[in-house]
Tab-separated table of C-alpha atoms in Angstrom:
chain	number	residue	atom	x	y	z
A	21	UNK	CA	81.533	-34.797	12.317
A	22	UNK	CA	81.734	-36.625	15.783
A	23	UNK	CA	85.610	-38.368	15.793
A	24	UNK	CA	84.241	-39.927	19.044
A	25	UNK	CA	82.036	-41.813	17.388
A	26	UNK	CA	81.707	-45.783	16.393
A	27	UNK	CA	80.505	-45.730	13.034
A	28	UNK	CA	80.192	-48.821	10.409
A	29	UNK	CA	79.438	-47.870	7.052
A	30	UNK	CA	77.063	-50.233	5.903
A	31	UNK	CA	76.790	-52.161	2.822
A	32	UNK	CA	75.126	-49.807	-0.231
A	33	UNK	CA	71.880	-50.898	-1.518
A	34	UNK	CA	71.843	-52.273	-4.791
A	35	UNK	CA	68.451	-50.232	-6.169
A	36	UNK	CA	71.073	-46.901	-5.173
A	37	UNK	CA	74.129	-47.708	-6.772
A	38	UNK	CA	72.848	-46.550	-10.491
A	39	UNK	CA	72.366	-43.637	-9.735
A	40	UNK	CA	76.147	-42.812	-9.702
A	41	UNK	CA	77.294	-45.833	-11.708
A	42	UNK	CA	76.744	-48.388	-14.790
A	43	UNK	CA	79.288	-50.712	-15.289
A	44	UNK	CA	81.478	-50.026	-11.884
A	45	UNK	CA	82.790	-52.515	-9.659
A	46	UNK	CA	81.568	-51.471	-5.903
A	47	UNK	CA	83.222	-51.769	-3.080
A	48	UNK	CA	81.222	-50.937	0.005
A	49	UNK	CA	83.637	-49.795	2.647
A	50	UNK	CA	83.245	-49.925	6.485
A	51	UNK	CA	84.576	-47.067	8.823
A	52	UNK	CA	85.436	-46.741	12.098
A	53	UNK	CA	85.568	-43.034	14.155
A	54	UNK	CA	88.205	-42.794	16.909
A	55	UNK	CA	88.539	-40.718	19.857
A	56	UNK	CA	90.561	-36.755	19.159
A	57	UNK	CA	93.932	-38.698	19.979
A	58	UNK	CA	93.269	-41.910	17.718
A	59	UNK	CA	92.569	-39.360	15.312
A	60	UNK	CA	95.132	-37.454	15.311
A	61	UNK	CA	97.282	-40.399	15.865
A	62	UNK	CA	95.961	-41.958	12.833
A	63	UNK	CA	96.837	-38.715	10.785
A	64	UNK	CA	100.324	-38.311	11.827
A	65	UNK	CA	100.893	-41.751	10.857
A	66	UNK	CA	99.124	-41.221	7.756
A	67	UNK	CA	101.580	-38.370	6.701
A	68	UNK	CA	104.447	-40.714	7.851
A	69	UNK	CA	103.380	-42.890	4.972
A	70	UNK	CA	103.063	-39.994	2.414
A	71	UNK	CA	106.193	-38.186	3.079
A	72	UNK	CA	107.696	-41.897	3.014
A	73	UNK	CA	106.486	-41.924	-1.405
A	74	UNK	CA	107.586	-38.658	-1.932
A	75	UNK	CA	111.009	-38.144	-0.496
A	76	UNK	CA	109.746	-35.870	2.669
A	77	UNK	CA	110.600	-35.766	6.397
A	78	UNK	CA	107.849	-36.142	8.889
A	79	UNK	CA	107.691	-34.447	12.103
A	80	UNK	CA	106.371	-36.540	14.847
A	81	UNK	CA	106.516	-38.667	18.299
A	82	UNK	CA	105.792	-42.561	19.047
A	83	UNK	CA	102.028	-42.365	18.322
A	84	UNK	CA	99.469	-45.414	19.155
A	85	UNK	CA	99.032	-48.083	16.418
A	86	UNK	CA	96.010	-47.306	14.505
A	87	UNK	CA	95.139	-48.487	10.963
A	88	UNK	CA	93.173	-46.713	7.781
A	89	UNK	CA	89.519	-45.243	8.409
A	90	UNK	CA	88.072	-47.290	5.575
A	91	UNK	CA	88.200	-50.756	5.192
A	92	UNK	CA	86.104	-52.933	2.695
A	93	UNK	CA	85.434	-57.144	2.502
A	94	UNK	CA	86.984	-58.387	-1.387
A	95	UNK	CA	86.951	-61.984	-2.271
A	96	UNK	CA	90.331	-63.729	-3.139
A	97	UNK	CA	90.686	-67.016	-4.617
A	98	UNK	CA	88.592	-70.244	-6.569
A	99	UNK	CA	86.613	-71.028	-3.835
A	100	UNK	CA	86.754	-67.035	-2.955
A	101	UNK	CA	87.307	-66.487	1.066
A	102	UNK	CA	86.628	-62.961	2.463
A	103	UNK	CA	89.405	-60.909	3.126
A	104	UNK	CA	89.602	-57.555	4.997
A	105	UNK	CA	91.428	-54.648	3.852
A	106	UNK	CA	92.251	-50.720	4.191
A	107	UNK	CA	91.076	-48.528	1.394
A	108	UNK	CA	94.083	-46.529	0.681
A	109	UNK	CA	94.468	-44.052	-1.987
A	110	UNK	CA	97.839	-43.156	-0.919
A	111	UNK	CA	99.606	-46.419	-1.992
A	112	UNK	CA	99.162	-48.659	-5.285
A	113	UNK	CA	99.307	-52.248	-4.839
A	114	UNK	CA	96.973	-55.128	-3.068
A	115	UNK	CA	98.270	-57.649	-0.324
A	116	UNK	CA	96.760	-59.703	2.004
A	117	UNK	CA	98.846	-61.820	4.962
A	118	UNK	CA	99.556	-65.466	3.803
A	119	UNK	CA	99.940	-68.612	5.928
A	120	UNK	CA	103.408	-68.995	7.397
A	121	UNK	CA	103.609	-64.876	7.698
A	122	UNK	CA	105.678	-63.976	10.573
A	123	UNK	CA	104.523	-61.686	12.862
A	124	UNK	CA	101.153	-61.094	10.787
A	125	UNK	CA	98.288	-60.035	13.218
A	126	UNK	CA	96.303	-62.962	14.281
A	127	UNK	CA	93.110	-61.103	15.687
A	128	UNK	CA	91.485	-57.615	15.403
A	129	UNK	CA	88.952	-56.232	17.978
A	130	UNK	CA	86.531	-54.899	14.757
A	131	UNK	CA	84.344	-57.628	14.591
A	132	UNK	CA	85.755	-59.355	12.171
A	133	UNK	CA	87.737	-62.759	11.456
A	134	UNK	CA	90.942	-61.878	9.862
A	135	UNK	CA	92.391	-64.832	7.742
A	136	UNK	CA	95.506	-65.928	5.856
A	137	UNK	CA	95.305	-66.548	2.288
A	138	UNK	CA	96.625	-69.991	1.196
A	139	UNK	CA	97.945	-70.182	-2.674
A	140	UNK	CA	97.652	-73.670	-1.968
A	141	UNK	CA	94.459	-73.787	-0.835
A	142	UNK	CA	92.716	-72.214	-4.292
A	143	UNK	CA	92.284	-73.748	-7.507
A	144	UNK	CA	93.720	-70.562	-9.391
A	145	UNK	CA	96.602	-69.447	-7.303
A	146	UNK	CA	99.556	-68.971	-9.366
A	147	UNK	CA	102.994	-67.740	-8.457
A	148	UNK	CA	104.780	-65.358	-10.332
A	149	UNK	CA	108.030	-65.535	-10.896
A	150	UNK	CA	111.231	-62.587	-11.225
A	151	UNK	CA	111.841	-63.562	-15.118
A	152	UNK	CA	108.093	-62.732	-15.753
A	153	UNK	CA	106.739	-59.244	-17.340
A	154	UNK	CA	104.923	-58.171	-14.526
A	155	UNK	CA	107.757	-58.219	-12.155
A	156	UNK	CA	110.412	-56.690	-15.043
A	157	UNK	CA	107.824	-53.907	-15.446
A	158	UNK	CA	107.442	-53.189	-11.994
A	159	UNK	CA	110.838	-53.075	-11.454
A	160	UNK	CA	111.832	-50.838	-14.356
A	161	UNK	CA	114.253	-53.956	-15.533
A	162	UNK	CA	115.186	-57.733	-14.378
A	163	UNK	CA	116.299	-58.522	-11.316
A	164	UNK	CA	119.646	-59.080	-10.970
A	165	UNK	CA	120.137	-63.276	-10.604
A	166	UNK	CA	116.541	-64.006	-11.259
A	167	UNK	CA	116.181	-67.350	-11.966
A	168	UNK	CA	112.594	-69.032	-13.188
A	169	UNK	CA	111.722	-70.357	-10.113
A	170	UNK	CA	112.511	-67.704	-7.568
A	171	UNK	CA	108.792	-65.662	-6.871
A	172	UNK	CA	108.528	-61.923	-7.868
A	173	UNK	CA	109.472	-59.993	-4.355
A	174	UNK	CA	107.692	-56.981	-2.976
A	175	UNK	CA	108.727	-54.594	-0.174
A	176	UNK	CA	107.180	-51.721	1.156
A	177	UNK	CA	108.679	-49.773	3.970
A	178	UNK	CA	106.182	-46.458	5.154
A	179	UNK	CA	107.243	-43.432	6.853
A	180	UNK	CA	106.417	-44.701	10.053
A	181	UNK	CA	108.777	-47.533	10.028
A	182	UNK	CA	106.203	-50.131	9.492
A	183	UNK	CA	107.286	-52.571	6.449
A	184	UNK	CA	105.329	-55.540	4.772
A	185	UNK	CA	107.562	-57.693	2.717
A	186	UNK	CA	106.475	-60.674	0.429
A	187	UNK	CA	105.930	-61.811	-3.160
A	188	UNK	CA	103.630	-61.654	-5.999
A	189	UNK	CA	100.795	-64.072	-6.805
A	190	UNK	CA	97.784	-64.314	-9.416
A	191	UNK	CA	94.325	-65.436	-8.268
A	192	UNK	CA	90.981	-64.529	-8.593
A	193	UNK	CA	89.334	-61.176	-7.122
A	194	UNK	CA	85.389	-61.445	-6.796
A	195	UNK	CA	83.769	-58.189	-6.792
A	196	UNK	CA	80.139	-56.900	-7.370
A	197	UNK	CA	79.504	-55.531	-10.864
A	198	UNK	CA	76.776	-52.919	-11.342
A	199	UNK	CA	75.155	-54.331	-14.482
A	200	UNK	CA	73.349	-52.587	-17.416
A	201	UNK	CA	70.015	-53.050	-15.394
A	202	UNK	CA	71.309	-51.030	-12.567
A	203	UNK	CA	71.428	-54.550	-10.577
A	204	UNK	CA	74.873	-56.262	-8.648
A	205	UNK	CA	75.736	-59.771	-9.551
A	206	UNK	CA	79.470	-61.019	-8.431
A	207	UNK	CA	82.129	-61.111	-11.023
A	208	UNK	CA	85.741	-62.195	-11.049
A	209	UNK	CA	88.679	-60.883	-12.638
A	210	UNK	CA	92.243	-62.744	-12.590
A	211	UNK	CA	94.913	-60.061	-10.610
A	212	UNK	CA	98.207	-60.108	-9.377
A	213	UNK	CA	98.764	-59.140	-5.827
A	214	UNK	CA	100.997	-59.535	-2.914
A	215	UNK	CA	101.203	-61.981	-0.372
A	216	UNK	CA	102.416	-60.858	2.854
A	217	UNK	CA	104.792	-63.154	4.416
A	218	UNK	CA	106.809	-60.789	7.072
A	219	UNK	CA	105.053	-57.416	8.763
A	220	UNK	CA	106.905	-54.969	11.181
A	221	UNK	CA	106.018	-52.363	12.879
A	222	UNK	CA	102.161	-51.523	13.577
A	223	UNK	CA	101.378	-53.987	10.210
A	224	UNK	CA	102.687	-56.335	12.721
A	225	UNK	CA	100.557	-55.751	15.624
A	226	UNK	CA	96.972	-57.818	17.010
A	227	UNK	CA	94.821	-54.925	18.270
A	228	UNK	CA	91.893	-53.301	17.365
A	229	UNK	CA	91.830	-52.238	14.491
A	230	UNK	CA	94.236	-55.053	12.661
A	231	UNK	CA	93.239	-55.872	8.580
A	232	UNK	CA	94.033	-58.926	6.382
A	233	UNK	CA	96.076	-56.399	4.667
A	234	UNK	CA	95.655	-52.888	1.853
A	235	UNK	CA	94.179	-52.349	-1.312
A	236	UNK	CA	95.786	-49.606	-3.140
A	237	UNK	CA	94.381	-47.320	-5.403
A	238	UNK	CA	97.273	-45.150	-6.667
A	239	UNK	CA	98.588	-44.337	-10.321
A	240	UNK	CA	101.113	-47.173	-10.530
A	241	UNK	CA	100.614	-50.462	-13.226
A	242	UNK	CA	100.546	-52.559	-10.667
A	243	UNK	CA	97.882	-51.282	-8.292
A	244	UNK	CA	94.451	-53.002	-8.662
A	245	UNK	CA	92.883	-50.092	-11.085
A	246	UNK	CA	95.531	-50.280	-13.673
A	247	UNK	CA	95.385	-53.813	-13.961
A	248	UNK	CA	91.175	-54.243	-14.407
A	249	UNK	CA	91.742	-51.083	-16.581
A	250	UNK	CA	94.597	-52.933	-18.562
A	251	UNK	CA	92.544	-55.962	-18.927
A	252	UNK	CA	89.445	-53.509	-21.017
A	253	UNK	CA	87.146	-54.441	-18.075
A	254	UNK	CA	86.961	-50.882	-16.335
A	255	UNK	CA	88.462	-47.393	-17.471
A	256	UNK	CA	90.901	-46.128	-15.356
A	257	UNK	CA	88.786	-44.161	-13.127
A	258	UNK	CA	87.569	-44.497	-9.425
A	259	UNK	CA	85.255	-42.152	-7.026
A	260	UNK	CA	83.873	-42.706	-3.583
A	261	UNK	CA	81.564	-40.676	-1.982
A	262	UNK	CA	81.359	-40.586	2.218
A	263	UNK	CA	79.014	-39.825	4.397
A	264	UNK	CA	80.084	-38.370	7.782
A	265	UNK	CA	76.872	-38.098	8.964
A	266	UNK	CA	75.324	-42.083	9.311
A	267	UNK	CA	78.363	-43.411	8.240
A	268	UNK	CA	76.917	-45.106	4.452
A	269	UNK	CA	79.503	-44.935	1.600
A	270	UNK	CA	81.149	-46.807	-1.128
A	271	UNK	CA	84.171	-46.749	-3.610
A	272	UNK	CA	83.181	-47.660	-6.984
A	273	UNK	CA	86.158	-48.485	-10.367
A	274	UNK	CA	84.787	-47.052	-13.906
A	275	UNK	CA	83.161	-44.537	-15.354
A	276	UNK	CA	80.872	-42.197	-13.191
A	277	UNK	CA	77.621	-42.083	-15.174
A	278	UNK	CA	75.941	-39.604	-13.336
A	279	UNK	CA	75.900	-36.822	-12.188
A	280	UNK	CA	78.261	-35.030	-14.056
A	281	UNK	CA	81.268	-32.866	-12.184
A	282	UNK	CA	84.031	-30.005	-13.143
A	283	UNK	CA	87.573	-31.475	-12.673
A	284	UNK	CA	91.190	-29.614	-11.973
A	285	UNK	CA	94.476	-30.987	-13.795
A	286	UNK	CA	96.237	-33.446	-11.226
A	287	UNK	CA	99.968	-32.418	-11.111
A	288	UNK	CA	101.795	-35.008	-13.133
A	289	UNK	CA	104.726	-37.308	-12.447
A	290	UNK	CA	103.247	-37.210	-8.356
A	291	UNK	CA	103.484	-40.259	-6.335
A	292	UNK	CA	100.076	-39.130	-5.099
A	293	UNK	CA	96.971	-37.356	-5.890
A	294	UNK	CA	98.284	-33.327	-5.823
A	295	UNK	CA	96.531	-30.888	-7.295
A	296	UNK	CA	97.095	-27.038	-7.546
A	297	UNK	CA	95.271	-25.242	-4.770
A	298	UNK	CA	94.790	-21.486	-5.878
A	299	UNK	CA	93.627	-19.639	-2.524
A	300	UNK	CA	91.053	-19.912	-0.005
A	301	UNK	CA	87.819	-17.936	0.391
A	302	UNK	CA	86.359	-16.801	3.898
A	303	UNK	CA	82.929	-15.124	4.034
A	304	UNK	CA	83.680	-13.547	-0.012
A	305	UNK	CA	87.156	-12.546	1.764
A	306	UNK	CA	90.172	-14.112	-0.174
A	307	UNK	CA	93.286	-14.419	2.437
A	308	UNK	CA	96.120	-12.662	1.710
A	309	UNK	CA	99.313	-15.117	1.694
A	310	UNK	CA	102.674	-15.161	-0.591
A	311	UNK	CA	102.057	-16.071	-3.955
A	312	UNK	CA	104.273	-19.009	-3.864
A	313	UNK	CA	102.283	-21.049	-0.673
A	314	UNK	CA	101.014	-23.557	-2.218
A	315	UNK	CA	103.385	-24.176	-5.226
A	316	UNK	CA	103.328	-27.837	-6.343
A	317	UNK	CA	107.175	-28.278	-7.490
A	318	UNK	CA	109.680	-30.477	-5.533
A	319	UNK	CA	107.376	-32.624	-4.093
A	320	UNK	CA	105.261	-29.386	-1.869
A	321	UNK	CA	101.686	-28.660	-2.963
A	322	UNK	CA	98.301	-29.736	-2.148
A	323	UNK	CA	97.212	-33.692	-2.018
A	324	UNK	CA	93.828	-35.209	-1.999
A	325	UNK	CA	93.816	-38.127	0.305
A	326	UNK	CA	90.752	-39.818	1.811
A	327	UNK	CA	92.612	-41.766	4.013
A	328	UNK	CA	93.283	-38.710	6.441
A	329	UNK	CA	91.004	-37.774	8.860
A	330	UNK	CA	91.048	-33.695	9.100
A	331	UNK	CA	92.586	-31.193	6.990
A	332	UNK	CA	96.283	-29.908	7.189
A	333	UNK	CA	97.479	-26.424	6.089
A	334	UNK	CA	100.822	-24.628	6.528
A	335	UNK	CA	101.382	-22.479	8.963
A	336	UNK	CA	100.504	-18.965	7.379
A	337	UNK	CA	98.026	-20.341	6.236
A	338	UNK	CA	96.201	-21.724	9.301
A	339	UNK	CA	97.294	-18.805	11.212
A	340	UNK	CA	95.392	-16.308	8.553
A	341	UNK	CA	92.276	-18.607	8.454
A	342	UNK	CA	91.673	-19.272	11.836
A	343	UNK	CA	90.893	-15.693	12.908
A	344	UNK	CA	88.437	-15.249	9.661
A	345	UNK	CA	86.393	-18.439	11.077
A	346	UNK	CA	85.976	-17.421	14.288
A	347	UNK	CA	85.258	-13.844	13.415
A	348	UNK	CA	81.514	-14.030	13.237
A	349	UNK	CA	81.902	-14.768	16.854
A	350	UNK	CA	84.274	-12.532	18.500
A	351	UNK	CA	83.236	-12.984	22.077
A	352	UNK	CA	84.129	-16.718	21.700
A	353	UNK	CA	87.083	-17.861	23.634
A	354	UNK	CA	89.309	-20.735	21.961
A	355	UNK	CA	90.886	-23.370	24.530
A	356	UNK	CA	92.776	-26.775	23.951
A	357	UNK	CA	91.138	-30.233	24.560
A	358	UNK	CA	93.563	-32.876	24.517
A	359	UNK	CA	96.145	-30.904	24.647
A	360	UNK	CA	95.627	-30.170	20.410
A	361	UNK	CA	92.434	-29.568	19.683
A	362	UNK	CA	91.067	-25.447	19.466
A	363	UNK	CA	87.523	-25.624	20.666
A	364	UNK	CA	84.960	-23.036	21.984
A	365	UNK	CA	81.782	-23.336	23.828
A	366	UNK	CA	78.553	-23.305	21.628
A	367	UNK	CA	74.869	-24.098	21.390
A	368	UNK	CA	73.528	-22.335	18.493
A	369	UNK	CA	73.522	-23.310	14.622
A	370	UNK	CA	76.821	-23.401	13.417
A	371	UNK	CA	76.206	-23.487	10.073
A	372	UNK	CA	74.395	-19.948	11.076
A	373	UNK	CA	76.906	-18.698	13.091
A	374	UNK	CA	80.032	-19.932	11.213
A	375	UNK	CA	81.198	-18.762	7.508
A	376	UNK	CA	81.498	-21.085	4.658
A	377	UNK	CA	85.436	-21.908	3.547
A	378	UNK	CA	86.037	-22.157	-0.050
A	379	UNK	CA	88.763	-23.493	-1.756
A	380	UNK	CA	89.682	-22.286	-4.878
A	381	UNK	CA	92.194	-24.515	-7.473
A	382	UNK	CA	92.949	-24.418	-10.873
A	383	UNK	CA	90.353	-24.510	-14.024
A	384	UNK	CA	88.002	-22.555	-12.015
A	385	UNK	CA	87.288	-25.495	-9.838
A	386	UNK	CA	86.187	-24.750	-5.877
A	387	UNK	CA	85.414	-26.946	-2.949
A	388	UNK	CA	82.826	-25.757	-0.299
A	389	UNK	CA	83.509	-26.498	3.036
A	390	UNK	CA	80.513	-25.725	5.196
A	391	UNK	CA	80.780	-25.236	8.618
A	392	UNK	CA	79.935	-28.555	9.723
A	393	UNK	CA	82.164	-29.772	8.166
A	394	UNK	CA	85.255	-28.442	9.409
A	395	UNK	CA	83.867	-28.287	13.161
A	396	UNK	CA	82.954	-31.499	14.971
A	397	UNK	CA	81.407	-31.897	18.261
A	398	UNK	CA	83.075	-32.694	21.058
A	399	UNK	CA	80.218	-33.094	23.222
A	400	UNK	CA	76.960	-30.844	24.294
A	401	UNK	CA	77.698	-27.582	23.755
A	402	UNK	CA	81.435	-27.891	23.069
A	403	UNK	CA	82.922	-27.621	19.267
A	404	UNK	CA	86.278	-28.024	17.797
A	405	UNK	CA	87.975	-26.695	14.908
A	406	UNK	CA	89.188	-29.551	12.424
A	407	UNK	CA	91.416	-27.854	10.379
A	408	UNK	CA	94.989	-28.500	11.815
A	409	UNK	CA	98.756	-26.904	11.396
A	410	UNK	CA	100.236	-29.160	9.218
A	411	UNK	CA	103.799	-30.656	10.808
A	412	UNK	CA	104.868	-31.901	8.413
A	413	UNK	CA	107.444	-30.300	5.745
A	414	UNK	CA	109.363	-30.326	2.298
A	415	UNK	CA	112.857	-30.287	2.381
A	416	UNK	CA	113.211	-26.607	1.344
A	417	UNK	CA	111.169	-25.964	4.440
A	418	UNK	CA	107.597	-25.654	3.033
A	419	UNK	CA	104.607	-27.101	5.054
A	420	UNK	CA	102.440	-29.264	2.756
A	421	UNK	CA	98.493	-28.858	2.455
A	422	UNK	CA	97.005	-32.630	3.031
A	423	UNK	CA	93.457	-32.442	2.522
A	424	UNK	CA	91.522	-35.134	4.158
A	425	UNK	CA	87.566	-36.665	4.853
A	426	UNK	CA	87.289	-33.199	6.416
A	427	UNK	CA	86.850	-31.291	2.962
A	428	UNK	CA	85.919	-34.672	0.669
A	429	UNK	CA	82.747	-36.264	2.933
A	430	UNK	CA	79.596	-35.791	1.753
A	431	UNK	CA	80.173	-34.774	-1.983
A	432	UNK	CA	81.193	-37.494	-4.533
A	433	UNK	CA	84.898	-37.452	-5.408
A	434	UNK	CA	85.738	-38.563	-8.675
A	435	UNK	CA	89.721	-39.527	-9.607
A	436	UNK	CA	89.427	-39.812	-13.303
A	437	UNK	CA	93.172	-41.375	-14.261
A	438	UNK	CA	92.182	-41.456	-17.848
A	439	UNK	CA	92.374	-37.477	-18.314
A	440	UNK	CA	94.155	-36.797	-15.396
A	441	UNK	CA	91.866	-35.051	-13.624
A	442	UNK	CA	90.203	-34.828	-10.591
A	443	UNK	CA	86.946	-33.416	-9.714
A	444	UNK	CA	83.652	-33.280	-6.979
A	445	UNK	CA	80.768	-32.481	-6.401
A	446	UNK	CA	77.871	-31.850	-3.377
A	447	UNK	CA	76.218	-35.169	-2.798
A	448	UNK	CA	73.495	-36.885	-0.389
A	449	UNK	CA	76.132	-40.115	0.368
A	450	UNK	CA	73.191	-40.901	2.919
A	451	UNK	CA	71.120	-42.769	-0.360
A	452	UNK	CA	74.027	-44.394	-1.025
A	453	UNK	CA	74.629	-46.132	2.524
């Protein structure tokens, strides 16, 4: 994995998707690599938005604006227009900026055309109002002097500061279905969503890497999933499957047909995707940490979260692994680049040289990290180490474990919401791009 990089992930091909899905509703999702300090950037931010859901502090400085790694095109309104949004499994609903948004961003350096969606300007825009069920069920109860014609608010503040604020509409989202015949044709499917009408903080900026807004695809009733789920079309599952290598990928809604894949429990009542980690595995060598590291109560434990970049481990624990990586190769000498990164000089074959990292979890269920996986090139002959120290903690002091594209690219992920489970697999994501 090259973080320098400029990778696109390109649209799937349609003859491919079958093989993992019947009956889905693809997404094909773009990416874009950053330099080591847009990465890390992008990370701390990240966690900013994660502690924000689940009541934690985040350790941190005034980072550069950056925006999620994935991003996918999803058609919105009768006629549909092309929107472009972040693929986010750490939050739960969909919005998009809407004419007469203040400070919404006006231009993005990506290549793309961002626009503002106009309920006016589609046949099958509707408003929805505070006295209606959607907004009484999202809100655990009426809002207090709702009247009929006042719209359905939303308000999301992240860790980092950065807030969109807006209200609720219905329209039509256009998606690719994945027929019986293992062929695409577009569908539609009436959803709620937001529309953006004031951003702050790095929602509010123009620069490179600005979006028309976020689909979410949390646990919540009123994220995208839930809703197609709710409606019969879909079952409430989702996977993705990407590939740090070329850069192909997609997320796909429904049932994964094929191939099938071992799950772990996901720990209920979580704002996000935990699961419990059991230890980790160096070279047939279990490390040796306190029994109670990567407990899962009061909001600590392990989360599964594509949207960060590298992989983030208390400090025991990164302190314990790192000298069991590099052990193969004790003449190497570790030295910063960037002022964060640990990185050693290297030509040979790292996936020779290196040991595989497993990580075990509960139900018997283990992740293989191969060497290059968790170390990316910096340039010729130079090599990094991607896991990281995690900063940020609990409020009984524990450091969480944040597990990012790092440890998830290249094997298909599958977040089945039906069973609450969670579960992967080893995949070529190269057929799929």
């Amino acid at each position: 994995m090259d973080p320098r990089a400029v990778l696109i992930l390109v649209a799937i091909l349609v003859a491919e998707i079958g093989c993992i899905a019947n009956g889905n509703f693809v997404f094909p999702v773009e990416r874009r690599k950053r330099s080591l300090n847009a990465v890390k950037a992008h990370d701390a931010r990240r966690r900013g938005r994660i502690l924000s859901a689940v009541d934690l502090n985040l350790g941190g400085n005034g980072l550069p604006t950056e925006t999620g790694l994935y991003f996918t095109k999803l058609g919105l309104g009768s006629p549909p227009k092309d929107y472009y949004v972040q693929v986010d499994t750490g939050s739960d609903i969909l919005w998009v900026n809407c004419v007469k948004c203040s400070r919404c961003p006006r231009k993005s350096d990506l290549g793309i055309d961002l626009t503002l969606y106009d309920p006016k300007g589609s046949e099958t825009s509707e408003l929805i109002s505070c006295d209606q069920e959607f907004c009484s069920a999202t809100y655990d109860g009426p809002i207090p002097g709702c009247k009929s014609e006042i719209p359905c608010p939303y308000s999301i503040t992240y860790g980092d500061g950065s807030a969109t604020t807006g209200y609720y509409v219905q329209d039509y989202l256009t998606y690719n279905h994945v027929n019986g015949n293992l062929r695409t044709a577009p569908q539609n499917s009436s959803i709620i969503f937001g529309c953006g009408a004031v951003q702050s903080g790095t929602l509010s900026s123009s620069s490179e890497e600005a979006l028309d807004g976020i689909i979410g695809f949390g646990q919540s009733n009123s994220s995208v999933l839930s809703q197609l789920a709710a409606s019969g079309k879909v079952k409430k599952i989702f996977s993705h499957c990407l590939d740090n290598i070329r850069g192909g990928g997609i997320f796909a809604i429904g049932e994964v047909v094929e191939p099938k894949v071992s799950t772990t429990p996901l720990v209920p009542r979580m704002a996000h995707y935990n699961v419990v980690l059991k230890s980790i595995e160096v070279d047939t060598d279990i490390l040796q940490l306190p029994s109670d590291i990567f407990d899962s109560g009061n909001g600590k434990g392990t989360i599964i979260d594509s949207g960060t970049t590298l992989a983030y481990l208390p400090a025991i624990v990164y302190d314990e692994l790192i000298p069991k990586v590099m052990a193969r190769q004790p003449r190497l000498k570790l030295y910063l680049v960037e002022q964060q990164f640990s990185c050693f000089q290297y030509t040979g074959n790292v996936d020779r040289g290196f040991p595989v990292v497993k990580l075990h979890f509960e139900d018997s269920l283990s992740l293989t990290v191969y060497p290059h996986d968790y170390l990316f090139q910096f340039k010729d002959g130079i090599w990094c180490i991607g896991w990281q120290k995690s900063v940020a903690q609990t409020k009984n002091g524990k450091d969480m474990t944040l597990l990012g594209d790092l440890v998830l690219s290249n094997k298909l992920v599958i977040y089945d919401l039906e069973n609450m489970a969670i579960g992967w697999t080893d995949y070529n994501c190269l057929f799929l791009g």
